[in-house]
Amino acid sequence: MKDLSIKELKQLVGELRSDVIFNVSKTGGHLGSGLGVLELTVALHYVFNTPQDKILWDVGHQTYPHKILTGRRDKMSTLRQTNGLSGFTKRSESEYDCFGTGHSSTTISAGLGMAVGRDLKGRKNNVVAVIGDGAMTAGQAYEAMNNAGYLDSDMIVILNDNKQVSLPTASLDGPIPPVGALSSALSRLQSNRPLRELREVAKGVTEQIGGSLHEWDAKVDEYARGMISGSGSTLFEELGFYYIGPVDGHNVDELVAILKEVKSTKTTGPVLIHVVTEKGRGYPYAERAADKYHGVTKFDPATGKQFKGTATTKTQSYTTYFAEALVAEAEVDKDIVGIHAAMGGGTGMNIFLRRFPTRCFDVGIAEQHAVTFAAGLACEGLKPFCAIYSSFMQRAYDQVVHDVDIQKLPVRFAMDRAGLVGADGPTHSGSFDVTFMACLPNMVVMAPSDEAELFHMVATAAAIDDRPSCFRYPRGNGVGVQLPPGNKGIPLEVGRGRILKEGQRVALLGYGTAVQSCLAAASLIEQHGLRVTVADARFCKPLDHALIRSLAKSHEALITVEEGSIGGFGSHVAHFLALDGLLDGNLKWRPMVLPDRYIEHGSPADQIAWAGLTPSHVAATVFNILGQKGEALDIVS
């Protein structure tokens, strides 16, 4: 790339666009975001000397062009597939991926750490953090900029402004305008750009840029514009950044010229380049419908038509069932409100928004704020349902503890994408929510075994008004059970499980959708002449002590099964068994949980097999605990 002319770089952009469209059409994945940064990606790799110079990509879903340019073109057909390329940046995948991502708003912090580390080591490389306007709605981005302005280490932040402050998952009626004051501020930066001369800064940047660069002086003046406050500076400059922009993110000439000048200017401190791009650029279908082409299934490049695949079930997703259950509750309770963090489509909250537009709140990519905002709503007598992916709930844990649980405020947490999530891999797997929620003293923790149970648990959460509660449910579709009349669930007795199948010798106690694996395992075991008991715990906290005690006393062995990490449901059961003296006799107890490692991206079937949680694994565990090794081997083979 270094030997290409600007004209040839533009040709490369076109070839790269075709490559991205072709590859994603075969694998599915994120499309619009990568198409929006083609010119920027080419310019960055042309100007900077990676991997010595560090380029960090926030979230990482826009890095397919980056992967193609850094030696992975021949592997793009494996994108997001079992044993294939990750859909995000990943340090173990390439030396060009200097920081792993998946969640948003981390790269300025990491980039600043790298810049300071470089300075302490006496190195001279550049550090560039690319972050979108959506990711700029999260507090960590501003925490990092505030610290960067203070530390004053040389680093470049590129703000990729594509008017997507809220993720483009759209409403049922089309795309939703970006949320938040930041969107308005960035719009003003683009539309009201008064020309102003570069101000001298303490480090003498103006003098250093001068000299032989007379032609560049005019170009710098052209781009040194911004939203001028009363003090004559931009928000970013107030935080200690030298601001350049807005810049056309699809003009290769200007991107290369600006990046070269910023790179060659020494001791500038932190610089922010405001680049304006269009999501889906160059592919008409993605340009016209950024929401539908943000993340895509396999599709026909010529027509843009996405292939939904042949459905093996007539059921809907758990996400949709949650939304329908919440709408049904809100129809009869005006105090119910919904909150999500820029994931209206992903959480199903856009269905709720369509029915109750004044009772649904998109707070941007700001999970911490979402939780404390919900706590404030609860203080005023409302009934907030905070819908956040399990893995994203990790970002707001202090708020869950400090602002909700300690104060015993009745906030309801709906945790989507619980358990393994397939192609998105470990950054998005909901492995830890049971563990970190069930250790909180005031939290009610539950999980449905099927879609009908989800309706009942939404109703249960709505009825719990004296403490916080949460429930988890997986990615994917329901199992096909009958739904409650009118989609209106019936509140469950808190802390009460149920027996689904009576048997002898061994009891399988499942939590959440792992109950389905227990039922399937019981059918396998029955083919070998043994009928086992299957129970649905429903609640991890409070546990159904009577049910567990009964199972422990009437069976030789008790096996707990869950799609969650060590320290979750099984640990709570073991704690009770020990304190109740139920482990002092002949009872054999075995926990089946996710292994103590991160499960890599792959098909859901492959991931469950890697985790050792298939029905065959459960059945083999039963025979192993009974000493029937032959049957165990027969089952797993």
mmCIF file of N, CA, C and O in Angstrom, residues 177-245:
data_model
loop_
_atom_site.group_PDB
_atom_site.id
_atom_site.type_symbol
_atom_site.label_atom_id
_atom_site.label_comp_id
_atom_site.label_asym_id
_atom_site.label_seq_id
_atom_site.Cartn_x
_atom_site.Cartn_y
_atom_site.Cartn_z
ATOM 1 N N PRO A 177 -34.320 8.288 14.869
ATOM 2 C CA PRO A 177 -33.293 9.327 14.929
ATOM 3 C C PRO A 177 -32.372 9.096 16.120
ATOM 4 O O PRO A 177 -32.795 8.577 17.155
ATOM 5 N N PRO A 178 -31.102 9.471 15.991
ATOM 6 C CA PRO A 178 -30.169 9.292 17.099
ATOM 7 C C PRO A 178 -30.651 9.995 18.361
ATOM 8 O O PRO A 178 -31.275 11.050 18.300
ATOM 9 N N VAL A 179 -30.347 9.373 19.505
ATOM 10 C CA VAL A 179 -30.818 9.920 20.770
ATOM 11 C C VAL A 179 -29.734 10.744 21.427
ATOM 12 O O VAL A 179 -28.557 10.593 21.151
ATOM 13 N N GLY A 180 -30.150 11.646 22.315
ATOM 14 C CA GLY A 180 -29.211 12.316 23.188
ATOM 15 C C GLY A 180 -28.725 13.651 22.680
ATOM 16 O O GLY A 180 -28.800 13.995 21.505
ATOM 17 N N ALA A 181 -28.205 14.436 23.616
ATOM 18 C CA ALA A 181 -27.701 15.767 23.308
ATOM 19 C C ALA A 181 -26.448 15.699 22.450
ATOM 20 O O ALA A 181 -26.173 16.604 21.668
ATOM 21 N N LEU A 182 -25.652 14.628 22.565
ATOM 22 C CA LEU A 182 -24.431 14.519 21.775
ATOM 23 C C LEU A 182 -24.751 14.547 20.291
ATOM 24 O O LEU A 182 -24.030 15.170 19.506
ATOM 25 N N SER A 183 -25.819 13.877 19.884
ATOM 26 C CA SER A 183 -26.203 13.873 18.479
ATOM 27 C C SER A 183 -26.447 15.286 17.981
ATOM 28 O O SER A 183 -26.002 15.680 16.909
ATOM 29 N N SER A 184 -27.149 16.087 18.771
ATOM 30 C CA SER A 184 -27.419 17.470 18.389
ATOM 31 C C SER A 184 -26.131 18.276 18.310
ATOM 32 O O SER A 184 -25.939 19.095 17.412
ATOM 33 N N ALA A 185 -25.242 18.027 19.253
ATOM 34 C CA ALA A 185 -23.980 18.763 19.273
ATOM 35 C C ALA A 185 -23.151 18.453 18.036
ATOM 36 O O ALA A 185 -22.578 19.344 17.403
ATOM 37 N N LEU A 186 -23.075 17.172 17.667
ATOM 38 C CA LEU A 186 -22.303 16.797 16.491
ATOM 39 C C LEU A 186 -22.950 17.329 15.225
ATOM 40 O O LEU A 186 -22.259 17.692 14.271
ATOM 41 N N SER A 187 -24.274 17.390 15.204
ATOM 42 C CA SER A 187 -24.961 17.966 14.045
ATOM 43 C C SER A 187 -24.615 19.438 13.905
ATOM 44 O O SER A 187 -24.407 19.946 12.797
ATOM 45 N N ARG A 188 -24.536 20.142 15.023
ATOM 46 C CA ARG A 188 -24.161 21.560 14.966
ATOM 47 C C ARG A 188 -22.720 21.724 14.505
ATOM 48 O O ARG A 188 -22.385 22.654 13.782
ATOM 49 N N LEU A 189 -21.860 20.778 14.908
ATOM 50 C CA LEU A 189 -20.473 20.824 14.449
ATOM 51 C C LEU A 189 -20.412 20.716 12.928
ATOM 52 O O LEU A 189 -19.572 21.333 12.285
ATOM 53 N N GLN A 190 -21.320 19.931 12.360
ATOM 54 C CA GLN A 190 -21.306 19.739 10.914
ATOM 55 C C GLN A 190 -21.950 20.901 10.167
ATOM 56 O O GLN A 190 -21.500 21.283 9.100
ATOM 57 N N SER A 191 -23.014 21.460 10.725
ATOM 58 C CA SER A 191 -23.786 22.442 9.978
ATOM 59 C C SER A 191 -23.344 23.887 10.225
ATOM 60 O O SER A 191 -23.515 24.751 9.374
ATOM 61 N N ASN A 192 -22.772 24.149 11.389
ATOM 62 C CA ASN A 192 -22.380 25.512 11.734
ATOM 63 C C ASN A 192 -20.878 25.531 11.947
ATOM 64 O O ASN A 192 -20.390 25.371 13.046
ATOM 65 N N ARG A 193 -20.119 25.774 10.853
ATOM 66 C CA ARG A 193 -18.678 25.603 10.932
ATOM 67 C C ARG A 193 -17.977 26.935 10.620
ATOM 68 O O ARG A 193 -17.429 27.122 9.542
ATOM 69 N N PRO A 194 -17.999 27.869 11.527
ATOM 70 C CA PRO A 194 -17.354 29.156 11.269
ATOM 71 C C PRO A 194 -15.843 28.989 11.123
ATOM 72 O O PRO A 194 -15.202 28.316 11.919
ATOM 73 N N LEU A 195 -15.299 29.585 10.069
ATOM 74 C CA LEU A 195 -13.858 29.501 9.841
ATOM 75 C C LEU A 195 -13.129 30.253 10.933
ATOM 76 O O LEU A 195 -13.494 31.368 11.287
ATOM 77 N N ARG A 196 -12.133 29.637 11.484
ATOM 78 C CA ARG A 196 -11.335 30.333 12.485
ATOM 79 C C ARG A 196 -9.885 29.914 12.350
ATOM 80 O O ARG A 196 -9.582 28.805 11.940
ATOM 81 N N GLU A 197 -8.993 30.792 12.683
ATOM 82 C CA GLU A 197 -7.580 30.472 12.605
ATOM 83 C C GLU A 197 -7.199 29.548 13.748
ATOM 84 O O GLU A 197 -7.817 29.545 14.809
ATOM 85 N N LEU A 198 -6.136 28.788 13.515
ATOM 86 C CA LEU A 198 -5.620 27.943 14.591
ATOM 87 C C LEU A 198 -5.123 28.827 15.723
ATOM 88 O O LEU A 198 -4.423 29.801 15.505
ATOM 89 N N ARG A 199 -5.546 28.460 16.921
ATOM 90 C CA ARG A 199 -5.039 29.180 18.088
ATOM 91 C C ARG A 199 -3.716 28.560 18.520
ATOM 92 O O ARG A 199 -3.548 27.356 18.479
ATOM 93 N N GLU A 200 -2.820 29.391 18.906
ATOM 94 C CA GLU A 200 -1.574 28.850 19.441
ATOM 95 C C GLU A 200 -1.866 28.114 20.727
ATOM 96 O O GLU A 200 -2.660 28.563 21.544
ATOM 97 N N VAL A 201 -1.255 26.971 20.874
ATOM 98 C CA VAL A 201 -1.409 26.222 22.111
ATOM 99 C C VAL A 201 -0.098 26.241 22.854
ATOM 100 O O VAL A 201 0.953 26.605 22.303
ATOM 101 N N ALA A 202 -0.135 25.845 24.096
ATOM 102 C CA ALA A 202 1.022 25.997 24.970
ATOM 103 C C ALA A 202 2.258 25.312 24.410
ATOM 104 O O ALA A 202 3.381 25.729 24.670
ATOM 105 N N LYS A 203 2.055 24.237 23.662
ATOM 106 C CA LYS A 203 3.204 23.465 23.193
ATOM 107 C C LYS A 203 3.772 24.011 21.898
ATOM 108 O O LYS A 203 4.685 23.423 21.309
ATOM 109 N N GLY A 204 3.204 25.117 21.384
ATOM 110 C CA GLY A 204 3.759 25.715 20.174
ATOM 111 C C GLY A 204 3.472 24.947 18.914
ATOM 112 O O GLY A 204 4.317 24.862 18.023
ATOM 113 N N VAL A 205 2.281 24.370 18.831
ATOM 114 C CA VAL A 205 1.962 23.562 17.653
ATOM 115 C C VAL A 205 1.972 24.402 16.383
ATOM 116 O O VAL A 205 2.470 23.984 15.342
ATOM 117 N N THR A 206 1.452 25.619 16.464
ATOM 118 C CA THR A 206 1.347 26.451 15.264
ATOM 119 C C THR A 206 2.711 26.685 14.643
ATOM 120 O O THR A 206 2.895 26.568 13.433
ATOM 121 N N GLU A 207 3.684 26.991 15.497
ATOM 122 C CA GLU A 207 5.022 27.246 14.982
ATOM 123 C C GLU A 207 5.604 26.005 14.326
ATOM 124 O O GLU A 207 6.277 26.069 13.299
ATOM 125 N N GLN A 208 5.329 24.827 14.918
ATOM 126 C CA GLN A 208 5.911 23.604 14.383
ATOM 127 C C GLN A 208 5.284 23.216 13.050
ATOM 128 O O GLN A 208 5.948 22.676 12.183
ATOM 129 N N ILE A 209 3.986 23.498 12.901
ATOM 130 C CA ILE A 209 3.321 23.175 11.632
ATOM 131 C C ILE A 209 3.768 24.131 10.531
ATOM 132 O O ILE A 209 3.759 23.800 9.362
ATOM 133 N N GLY A 210 4.195 25.333 10.904
ATOM 134 C CA GLY A 210 4.538 26.378 9.928
ATOM 135 C C GLY A 210 5.780 26.066 9.127
ATOM 136 O O GLY A 210 6.128 24.934 8.878
ATOM 137 N N GLY A 211 6.473 27.107 8.689
ATOM 138 C CA GLY A 211 7.695 26.912 7.918
ATOM 139 C C GLY A 211 7.393 26.622 6.475
ATOM 140 O O GLY A 211 6.819 27.457 5.763
ATOM 141 N N SER A 212 7.798 25.449 6.011
ATOM 142 C CA SER A 212 7.664 25.106 4.595
ATOM 143 C C SER A 212 6.271 24.649 4.215
ATOM 144 O O SER A 212 6.009 24.372 3.054
ATOM 145 N N LEU A 213 5.375 24.585 5.194
ATOM 146 C CA LEU A 213 4.048 24.020 4.908
ATOM 147 C C LEU A 213 3.023 25.128 4.638
ATOM 148 O O LEU A 213 1.940 25.131 5.199
ATOM 149 N N HIS A 214 3.375 26.066 3.757
ATOM 150 C CA HIS A 214 2.474 27.201 3.530
ATOM 151 C C HIS A 214 1.129 26.755 2.964
ATOM 152 O O HIS A 214 0.071 27.242 3.368
ATOM 153 N N GLU A 215 1.164 25.819 1.996
ATOM 154 C CA GLU A 215 -0.094 25.359 1.411
ATOM 155 C C GLU A 215 -0.944 24.646 2.447
ATOM 156 O O GLU A 215 -2.163 24.733 2.425
ATOM 157 N N TRP A 216 -0.266 23.966 3.360
ATOM 158 C CA TRP A 216 -1.016 23.227 4.377
ATOM 159 C C TRP A 216 -1.674 24.168 5.376
ATOM 160 O O TRP A 216 -2.712 23.857 5.947
ATOM 161 N N ASP A 217 -1.095 25.346 5.576
ATOM 162 C CA ASP A 217 -1.693 26.294 6.518
ATOM 163 C C ASP A 217 -3.154 26.556 6.174
ATOM 164 O O ASP A 217 -4.023 26.589 7.039
ATOM 165 N N ALA A 218 -3.417 26.763 4.877
ATOM 166 C CA ALA A 218 -4.796 27.034 4.459
ATOM 167 C C ALA A 218 -5.687 25.834 4.714
ATOM 168 O O ALA A 218 -6.845 25.970 5.129
ATOM 169 N N LYS A 219 -5.148 24.626 4.483
ATOM 170 C CA LYS A 219 -5.944 23.420 4.703
ATOM 171 C C LYS A 219 -6.249 23.231 6.193
ATOM 172 O O LYS A 219 -7.352 22.853 6.575
ATOM 173 N N VAL A 220 -5.271 23.511 7.044
ATOM 174 C CA VAL A 220 -5.512 23.402 8.474
ATOM 175 C C VAL A 220 -6.570 24.400 8.911
ATOM 176 O O VAL A 220 -7.478 24.086 9.681
ATOM 177 N N ASP A 221 -6.476 25.630 8.383
ATOM 178 C CA ASP A 221 -7.492 26.626 8.712
ATOM 179 C C ASP A 221 -8.875 26.142 8.307
ATOM 180 O O ASP A 221 -9.868 26.339 9.008
ATOM 181 N N GLU A 222 -8.942 25.475 7.147
ATOM 182 C CA GLU A 222 -10.236 25.015 6.652
ATOM 183 C C GLU A 222 -10.869 24.011 7.603
ATOM 184 O O GLU A 222 -12.077 23.975 7.771
ATOM 185 N N TYR A 223 -10.032 23.172 8.226
ATOM 186 C CA TYR A 223 -10.575 22.107 9.067
ATOM 187 C C TYR A 223 -10.547 22.415 10.558
ATOM 188 O O TYR A 223 -11.114 21.674 11.341
ATOM 189 N N ALA A 224 -9.869 23.489 10.938
ATOM 190 C CA ALA A 224 -9.825 23.821 12.362
ATOM 191 C C ALA A 224 -11.082 24.611 12.713
ATOM 192 O O ALA A 224 -11.050 25.812 12.941
ATOM 193 N N ARG A 225 -12.206 23.927 12.670
ATOM 194 C CA ARG A 225 -13.511 24.538 12.913
ATOM 195 C C ARG A 225 -14.217 23.761 13.995
ATOM 196 O O ARG A 225 -13.875 22.635 14.296
ATOM 197 N N GLY A 226 -15.266 24.304 14.521
ATOM 198 C CA GLY A 226 -15.980 23.529 15.518
ATOM 199 C C GLY A 226 -17.149 24.259 16.105
ATOM 200 O O GLY A 226 -17.478 25.378 15.729
ATOM 201 N N MET A 227 -17.754 23.608 17.035
ATOM 202 C CA MET A 227 -18.856 24.177 17.786
ATOM 203 C C MET A 227 -18.238 25.123 18.813
ATOM 204 O O MET A 227 -17.646 24.692 19.789
ATOM 205 N N ILE A 228 -18.344 26.416 18.550
ATOM 206 C CA ILE A 228 -17.656 27.393 19.390
ATOM 207 C C ILE A 228 -18.524 27.751 20.581
ATOM 208 O O ILE A 228 -19.680 28.147 20.453
ATOM 209 N N SER A 229 -17.963 27.586 21.743
ATOM 210 C CA SER A 229 -18.687 27.941 22.970
ATOM 211 C C SER A 229 -18.396 29.392 23.311
ATOM 212 O O SER A 229 -17.717 30.110 22.575
ATOM 213 N N GLY A 230 -18.902 29.808 24.444
ATOM 214 C CA GLY A 230 -18.685 31.184 24.867
ATOM 215 C C GLY A 230 -17.214 31.524 24.998
ATOM 216 O O GLY A 230 -16.794 32.657 24.796
ATOM 217 N N SER A 231 -16.407 30.529 25.324
ATOM 218 C CA SER A 231 -14.974 30.773 25.494
ATOM 219 C C SER A 231 -14.200 30.573 24.196
ATOM 220 O O SER A 231 -12.976 30.693 24.176
ATOM 221 N N GLY A 232 -14.938 30.254 23.104
ATOM 222 C CA GLY A 232 -14.295 30.124 21.808
ATOM 223 C C GLY A 232 -13.637 28.791 21.562
ATOM 224 O O GLY A 232 -12.709 28.691 20.770
ATOM 225 N N SER A 233 -14.095 27.722 22.230
ATOM 226 C CA SER A 233 -13.486 26.412 22.040
ATOM 227 C C SER A 233 -14.552 25.344 21.958
ATOM 228 O O SER A 233 -15.696 25.567 22.342
ATOM 229 N N THR A 234 -14.187 24.186 21.451
ATOM 230 C CA THR A 234 -15.124 23.082 21.375
ATOM 231 C C THR A 234 -15.114 22.304 22.679
ATOM 232 O O THR A 234 -14.204 22.426 23.498
ATOM 233 N N LEU A 235 -16.115 21.442 22.817
ATOM 234 C CA LEU A 235 -16.175 20.542 23.970
ATOM 235 C C LEU A 235 -14.884 19.744 24.083
ATOM 236 O O LEU A 235 -14.322 19.582 25.167
ATOM 237 N N PHE A 236 -14.399 19.257 22.938
ATOM 238 C CA PHE A 236 -13.207 18.420 22.960
ATOM 239 C C PHE A 236 -11.974 19.207 23.379
ATOM 240 O O PHE A 236 -11.098 18.710 24.076
ATOM 241 N N GLU A 237 -11.910 20.460 22.938
ATOM 242 C CA GLU A 237 -10.783 21.292 23.340
ATOM 243 C C GLU A 237 -10.821 21.613 24.825
ATOM 244 O O GLU A 237 -9.783 21.706 25.484
ATOM 245 N N GLU A 238 -12.019 21.757 25.356
ATOM 246 C CA GLU A 238 -12.137 21.992 26.795
ATOM 247 C C GLU A 238 -11.610 20.798 27.591
ATOM 248 O O GLU A 238 -11.129 20.944 28.712
ATOM 249 N N LEU A 239 -11.699 19.602 26.985
ATOM 250 C CA LEU A 239 -11.186 18.399 27.642
ATOM 251 C C LEU A 239 -9.686 18.215 27.413
ATOM 252 O O LEU A 239 -9.094 17.268 27.917
ATOM 253 N N GLY A 240 -9.082 19.111 26.639
ATOM 254 C CA GLY A 240 -7.639 19.056 26.452
ATOM 255 C C GLY A 240 -7.194 18.505 25.119
ATOM 256 O O GLY A 240 -5.997 18.277 24.907
ATOM 257 N N PHE A 241 -8.122 18.299 24.183
ATOM 258 C CA PHE A 241 -7.774 17.781 22.863
ATOM 259 C C PHE A 241 -7.645 18.923 21.858
ATOM 260 O O PHE A 241 -8.364 19.915 21.924
ATOM 261 N N TYR A 242 -6.734 18.745 20.915
ATOM 262 C CA TYR A 242 -6.651 19.668 19.788
ATOM 263 C C TYR A 242 -7.616 19.169 18.737
ATOM 264 O O TYR A 242 -7.476 18.054 18.226
ATOM 265 N N TYR A 243 -8.603 19.965 18.383
ATOM 266 C CA TYR A 243 -9.720 19.520 17.545
ATOM 267 C C TYR A 243 -9.504 19.914 16.090
ATOM 268 O O TYR A 243 -9.176 21.060 15.778
ATOM 269 N N ILE A 244 -9.702 18.948 15.182
ATOM 270 C CA ILE A 244 -9.670 19.188 13.742
ATOM 271 C C ILE A 244 -10.932 18.594 13.137
ATOM 272 O O ILE A 244 -11.223 17.407 13.326
ATOM 273 N N GLY A 245 -11.687 19.404 12.413
ATOM 274 C CA GLY A 245 -12.865 18.860 11.758
ATOM 275 C C GLY A 245 -13.995 19.861 11.630
ATOM 276 O O GLY A 245 -13.852 21.017 12.017
#
